Short mmCIF file of C-alpha atoms and ligand atoms in Angstrom, two decimals:
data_model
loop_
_atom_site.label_atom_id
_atom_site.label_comp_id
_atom_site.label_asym_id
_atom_site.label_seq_id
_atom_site.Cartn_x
_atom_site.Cartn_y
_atom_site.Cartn_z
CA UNK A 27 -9.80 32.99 2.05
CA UNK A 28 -7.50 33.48 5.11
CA UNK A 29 -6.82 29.66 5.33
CA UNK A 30 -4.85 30.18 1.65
CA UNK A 31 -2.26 32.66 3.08
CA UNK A 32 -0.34 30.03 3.42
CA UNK A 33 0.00 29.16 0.13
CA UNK A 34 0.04 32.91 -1.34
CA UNK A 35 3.00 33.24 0.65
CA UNK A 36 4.79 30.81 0.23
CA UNK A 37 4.53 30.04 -3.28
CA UNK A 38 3.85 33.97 -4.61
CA UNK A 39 0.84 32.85 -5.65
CA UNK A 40 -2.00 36.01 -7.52
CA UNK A 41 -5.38 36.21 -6.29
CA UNK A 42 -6.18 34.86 -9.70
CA UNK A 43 -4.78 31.97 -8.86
CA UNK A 44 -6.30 31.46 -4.90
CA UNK A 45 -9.68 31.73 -6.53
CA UNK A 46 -9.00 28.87 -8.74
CA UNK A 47 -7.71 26.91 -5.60
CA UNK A 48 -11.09 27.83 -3.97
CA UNK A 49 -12.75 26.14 -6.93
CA UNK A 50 -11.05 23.20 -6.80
CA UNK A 51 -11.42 22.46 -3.32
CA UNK A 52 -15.27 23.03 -3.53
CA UNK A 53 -15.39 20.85 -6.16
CA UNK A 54 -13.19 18.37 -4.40
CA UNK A 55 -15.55 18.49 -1.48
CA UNK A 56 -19.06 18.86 -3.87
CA UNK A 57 -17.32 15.12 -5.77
CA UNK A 58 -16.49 13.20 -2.71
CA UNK A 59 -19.87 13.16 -1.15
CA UNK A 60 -20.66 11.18 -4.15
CA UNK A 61 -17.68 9.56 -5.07
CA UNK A 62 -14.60 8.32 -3.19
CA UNK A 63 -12.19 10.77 -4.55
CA UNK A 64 -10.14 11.27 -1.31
CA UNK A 65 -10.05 10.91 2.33
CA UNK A 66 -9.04 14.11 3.11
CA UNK A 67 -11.75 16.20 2.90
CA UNK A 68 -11.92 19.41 5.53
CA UNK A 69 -10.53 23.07 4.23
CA UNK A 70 -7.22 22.65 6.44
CA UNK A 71 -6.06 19.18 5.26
CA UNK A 72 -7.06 19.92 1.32
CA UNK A 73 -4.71 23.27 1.53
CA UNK A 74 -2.14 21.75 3.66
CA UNK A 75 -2.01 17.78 2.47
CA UNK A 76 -2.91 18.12 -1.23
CA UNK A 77 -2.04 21.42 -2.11
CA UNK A 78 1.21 22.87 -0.62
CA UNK A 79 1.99 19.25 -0.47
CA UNK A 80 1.79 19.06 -4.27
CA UNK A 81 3.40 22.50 -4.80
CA UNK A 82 6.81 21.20 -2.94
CA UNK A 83 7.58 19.98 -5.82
CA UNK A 84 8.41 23.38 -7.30
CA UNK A 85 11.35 23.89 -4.23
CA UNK A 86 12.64 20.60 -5.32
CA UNK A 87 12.50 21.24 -8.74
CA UNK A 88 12.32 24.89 -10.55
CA UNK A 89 11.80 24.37 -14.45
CA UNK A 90 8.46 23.93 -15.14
CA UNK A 91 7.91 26.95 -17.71
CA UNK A 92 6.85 25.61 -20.91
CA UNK A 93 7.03 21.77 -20.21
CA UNK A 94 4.63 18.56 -20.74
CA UNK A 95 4.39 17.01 -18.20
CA UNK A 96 2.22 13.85 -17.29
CA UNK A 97 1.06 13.28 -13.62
CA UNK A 98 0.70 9.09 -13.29
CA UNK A 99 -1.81 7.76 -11.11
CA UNK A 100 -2.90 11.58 -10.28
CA UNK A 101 -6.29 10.22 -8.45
CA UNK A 102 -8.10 13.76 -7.52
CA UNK A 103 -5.37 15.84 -9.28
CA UNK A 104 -2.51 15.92 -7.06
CA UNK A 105 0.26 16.95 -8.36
CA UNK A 106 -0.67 17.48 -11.22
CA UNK A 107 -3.78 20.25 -11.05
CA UNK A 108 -2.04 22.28 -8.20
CA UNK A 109 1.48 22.61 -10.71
CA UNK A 110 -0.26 23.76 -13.63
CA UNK A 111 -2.39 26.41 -11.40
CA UNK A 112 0.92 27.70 -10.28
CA UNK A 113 2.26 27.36 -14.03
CA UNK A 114 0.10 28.27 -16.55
CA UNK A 115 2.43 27.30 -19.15
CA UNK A 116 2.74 23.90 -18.31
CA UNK A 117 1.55 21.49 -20.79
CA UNK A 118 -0.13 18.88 -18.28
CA UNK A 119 -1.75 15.37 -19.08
CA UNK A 120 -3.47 13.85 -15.92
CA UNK A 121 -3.79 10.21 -16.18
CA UNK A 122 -5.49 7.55 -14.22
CA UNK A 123 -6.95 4.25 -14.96
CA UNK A 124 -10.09 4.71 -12.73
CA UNK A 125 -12.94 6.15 -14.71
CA UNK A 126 -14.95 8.17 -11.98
CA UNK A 127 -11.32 10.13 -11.27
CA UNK A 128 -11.05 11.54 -14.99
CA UNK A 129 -14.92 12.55 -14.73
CA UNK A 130 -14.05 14.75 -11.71
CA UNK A 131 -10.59 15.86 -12.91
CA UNK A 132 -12.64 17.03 -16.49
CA UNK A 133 -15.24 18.83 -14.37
CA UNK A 134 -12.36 20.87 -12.50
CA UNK A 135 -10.39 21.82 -15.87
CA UNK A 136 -13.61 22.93 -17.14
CA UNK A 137 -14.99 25.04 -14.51
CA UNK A 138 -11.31 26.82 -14.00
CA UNK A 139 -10.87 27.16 -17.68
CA UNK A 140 -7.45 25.70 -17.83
CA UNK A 141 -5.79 25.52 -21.25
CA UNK A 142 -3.43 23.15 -21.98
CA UNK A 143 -4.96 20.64 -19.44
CA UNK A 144 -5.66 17.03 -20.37
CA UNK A 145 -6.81 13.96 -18.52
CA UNK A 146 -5.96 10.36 -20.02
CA UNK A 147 -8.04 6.92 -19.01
CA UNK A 148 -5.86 4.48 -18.69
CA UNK A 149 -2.71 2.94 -17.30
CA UNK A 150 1.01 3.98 -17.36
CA UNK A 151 1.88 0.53 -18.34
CA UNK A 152 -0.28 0.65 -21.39
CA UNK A 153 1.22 4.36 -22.27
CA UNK A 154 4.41 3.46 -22.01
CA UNK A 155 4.11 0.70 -24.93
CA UNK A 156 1.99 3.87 -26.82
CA UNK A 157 3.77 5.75 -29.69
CA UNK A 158 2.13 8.62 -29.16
CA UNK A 159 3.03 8.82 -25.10
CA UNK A 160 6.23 6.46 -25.01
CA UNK A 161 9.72 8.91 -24.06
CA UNK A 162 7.23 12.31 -24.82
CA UNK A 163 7.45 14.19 -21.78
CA UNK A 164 9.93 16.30 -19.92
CA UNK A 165 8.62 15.37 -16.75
CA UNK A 166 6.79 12.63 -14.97
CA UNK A 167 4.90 13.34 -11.62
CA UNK A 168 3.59 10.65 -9.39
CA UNK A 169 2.77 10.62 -5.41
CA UNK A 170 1.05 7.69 -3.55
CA UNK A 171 0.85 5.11 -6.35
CA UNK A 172 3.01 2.23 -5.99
CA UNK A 173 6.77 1.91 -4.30
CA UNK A 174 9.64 3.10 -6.41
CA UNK A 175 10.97 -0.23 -7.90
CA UNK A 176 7.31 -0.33 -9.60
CA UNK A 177 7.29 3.58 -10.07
CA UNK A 178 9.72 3.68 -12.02
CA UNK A 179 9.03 0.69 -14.69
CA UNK A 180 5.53 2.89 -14.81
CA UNK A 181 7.16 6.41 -15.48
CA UNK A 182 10.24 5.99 -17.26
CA UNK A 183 9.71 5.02 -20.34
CA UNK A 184 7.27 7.68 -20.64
CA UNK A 185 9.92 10.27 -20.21
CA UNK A 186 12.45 11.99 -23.14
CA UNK A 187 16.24 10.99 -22.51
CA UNK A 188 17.75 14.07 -20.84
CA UNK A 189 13.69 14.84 -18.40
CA UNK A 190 13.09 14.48 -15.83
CA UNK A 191 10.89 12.26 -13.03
CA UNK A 192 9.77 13.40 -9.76
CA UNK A 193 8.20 11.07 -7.23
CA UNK A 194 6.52 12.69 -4.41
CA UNK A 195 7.61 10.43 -1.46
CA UNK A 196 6.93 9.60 2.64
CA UNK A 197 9.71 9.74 5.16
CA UNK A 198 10.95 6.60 4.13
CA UNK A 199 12.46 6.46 1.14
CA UNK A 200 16.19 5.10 2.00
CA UNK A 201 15.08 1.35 1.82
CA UNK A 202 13.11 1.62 -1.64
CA UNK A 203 15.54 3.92 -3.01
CA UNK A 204 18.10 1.19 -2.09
CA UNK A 205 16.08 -1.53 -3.69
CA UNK A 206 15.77 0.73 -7.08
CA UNK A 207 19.26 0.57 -8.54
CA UNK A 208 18.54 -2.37 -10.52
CA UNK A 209 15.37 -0.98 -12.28
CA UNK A 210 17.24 2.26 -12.61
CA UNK A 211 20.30 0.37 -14.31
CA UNK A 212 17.59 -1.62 -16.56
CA UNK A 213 15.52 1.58 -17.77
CA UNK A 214 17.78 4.33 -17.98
CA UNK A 215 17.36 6.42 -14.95
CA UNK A 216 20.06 7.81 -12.14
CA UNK A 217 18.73 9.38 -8.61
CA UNK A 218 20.22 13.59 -9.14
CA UNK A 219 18.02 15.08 -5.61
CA UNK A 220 16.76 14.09 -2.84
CA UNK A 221 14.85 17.00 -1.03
CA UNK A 222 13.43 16.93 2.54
CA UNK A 223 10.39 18.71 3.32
CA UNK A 224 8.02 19.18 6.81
CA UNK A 225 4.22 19.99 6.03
CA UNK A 226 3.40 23.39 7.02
CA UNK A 227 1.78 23.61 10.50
CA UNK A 228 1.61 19.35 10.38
CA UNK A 229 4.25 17.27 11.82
CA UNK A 230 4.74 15.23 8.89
CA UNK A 231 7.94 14.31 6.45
CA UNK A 232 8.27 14.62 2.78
CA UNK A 233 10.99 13.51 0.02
CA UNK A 234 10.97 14.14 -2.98
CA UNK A 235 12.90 12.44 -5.40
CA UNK A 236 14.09 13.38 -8.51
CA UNK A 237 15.51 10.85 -11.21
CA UNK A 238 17.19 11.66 -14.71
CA UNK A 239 16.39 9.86 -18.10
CA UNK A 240 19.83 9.32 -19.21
CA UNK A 241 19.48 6.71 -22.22
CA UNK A 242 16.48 5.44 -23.86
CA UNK A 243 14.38 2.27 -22.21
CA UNK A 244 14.54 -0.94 -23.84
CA UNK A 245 11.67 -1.72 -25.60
CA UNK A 246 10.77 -4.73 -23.32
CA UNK A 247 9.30 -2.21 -20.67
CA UNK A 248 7.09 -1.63 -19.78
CA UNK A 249 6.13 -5.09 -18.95
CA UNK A 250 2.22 -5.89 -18.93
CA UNK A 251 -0.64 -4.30 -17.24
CA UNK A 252 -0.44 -5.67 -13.79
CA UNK A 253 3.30 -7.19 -14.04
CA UNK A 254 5.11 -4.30 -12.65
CA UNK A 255 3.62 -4.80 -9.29
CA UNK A 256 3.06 -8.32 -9.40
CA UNK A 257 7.25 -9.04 -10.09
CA UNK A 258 9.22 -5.68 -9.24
CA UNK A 259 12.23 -5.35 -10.66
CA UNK A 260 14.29 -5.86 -7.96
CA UNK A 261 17.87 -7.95 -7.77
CA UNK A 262 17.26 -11.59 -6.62
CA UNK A 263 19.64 -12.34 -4.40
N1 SAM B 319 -1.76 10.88 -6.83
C1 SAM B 319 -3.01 11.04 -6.09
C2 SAM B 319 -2.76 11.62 -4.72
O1 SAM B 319 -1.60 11.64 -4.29
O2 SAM B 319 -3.73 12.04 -4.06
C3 SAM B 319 -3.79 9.73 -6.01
C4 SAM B 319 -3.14 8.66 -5.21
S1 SAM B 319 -4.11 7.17 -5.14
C5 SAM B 319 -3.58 6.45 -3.66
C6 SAM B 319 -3.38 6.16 -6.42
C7 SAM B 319 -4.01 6.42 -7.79
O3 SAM B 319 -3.22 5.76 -8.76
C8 SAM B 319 -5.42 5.88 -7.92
O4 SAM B 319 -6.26 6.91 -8.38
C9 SAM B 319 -5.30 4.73 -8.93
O5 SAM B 319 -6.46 4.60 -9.72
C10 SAM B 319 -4.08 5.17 -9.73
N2 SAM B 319 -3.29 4.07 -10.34
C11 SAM B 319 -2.79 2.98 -9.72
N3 SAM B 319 -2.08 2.21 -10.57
C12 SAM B 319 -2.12 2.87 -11.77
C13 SAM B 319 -1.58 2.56 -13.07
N4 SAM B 319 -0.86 1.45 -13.29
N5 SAM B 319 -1.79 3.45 -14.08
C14 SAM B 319 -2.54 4.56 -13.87
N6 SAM B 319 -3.09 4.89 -12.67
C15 SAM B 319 -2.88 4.05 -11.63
#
């Protein structure tokens, strides 16, 4: 329990909420002996590299209380699960669009009886063309899933004109940020932050960027499964 003093302190956290940290690293650890969930895997690096990592967020950005919010490509949870331990409130859909992922992230929401909490097969391409997901959130999460240009034609549309989209991001961020503008002009998004972090007791670099819906994506995008990445929407030159 000592190792999580780190996060207690730093994020205010209740003992109510460590214990359900403890869970989900056990569980994490329990999955990935049978399944490759993640290649971190030791006490240390889970606290440090998934969750304070994921709960940066929260110094970049403060207004979670009450909000849906939909965590893209969210793999073994991250951001997603570690937000809505440290928000109860939230309203948080974790999708992915590898099967074995949602099995684990179901077995988690279960055993820490999170309300609120649901996990969605499938991928952001094809939500973004859905109704019932298309400009419905406040905020959109991602972290390690694709570069920004193709980020953002995934998250987007999926956000309400006015939310908001955080990208959890490496130390470099300048050149893909740079190469963004023209999917930004396209879909209706303009940078607001850009927050600099260093992982606790790690020498490693964070930025997190945060990116305003401010008018409504055109219909035409998403593009198709698997076009995002294969033709980014960058400016030919
Ligand atoms: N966000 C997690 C983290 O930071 O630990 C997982 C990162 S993992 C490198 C990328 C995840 O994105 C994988 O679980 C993959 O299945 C998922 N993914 C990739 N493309 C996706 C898409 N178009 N829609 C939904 N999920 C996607």
């Amino acid at each position: 329990m000592e190792k999580y003093n780190l996060l207690k302190d730093e994020f205010s956290l209740t003992n109510e909420q460590i214990n359900k940290f403890v869970q989900y690293a056990s569980l994490l650890k329990e999955w990935n002996k049978k399944f490759n969930l993640t290649a971190i895997d030791n006490d240390r690096d889970i606290i440090i590299k998934h969750f304070y990592d994921s709960l940066l967020c929260t110094k970049a950005w403060t207004d979670f209380s009450g909000k849906k919010l939909i965590d893209i490509g969210t793999g073994g949870g991250f951001p997603g699960l570690p937000l809505k331990i440290l928000n109860p409130d939230l309203d948080v859909t974790l999708c992915d669009s590898l099967f074995k992922r949602i099995t684990f992230l179901n077995e988690v929401i279960a055993n820490l009886e999170l309300e609120k909490t649901t996990t969605l097969h499938g991928r952001a391409e094809d939500l973004g063309k859905d109704i019932s997901h298309r400009e419905n959130y406040d905020l959109v999460t991602a972290r390690a899933v694709a570069k920004l240009p193709i980020l953002l034609e995934l998250c987007l549309p999926l956000i309400k004109v006015g939310g908001v989209f955080i990208a959890l991001k490496g130390p470099e961020v300048q050149s893909e940020l740079q190469e963004s503008q023209y999917a930004l002009n396209l879909l209706g998004g303009e940078v607001i932050d850009i927050k600099e972090f260093k992982l606790k007791e790690i020498d490693e670099q964070r930025t997190i960027v945060l990116f305003k819906k401010s008018f409504p994506t055109p219909s035409k995008y998403p593009r198709k499964a698997g076009i995002p990445q294969k033709r980014m929407l960058v400016e030919m030159r």
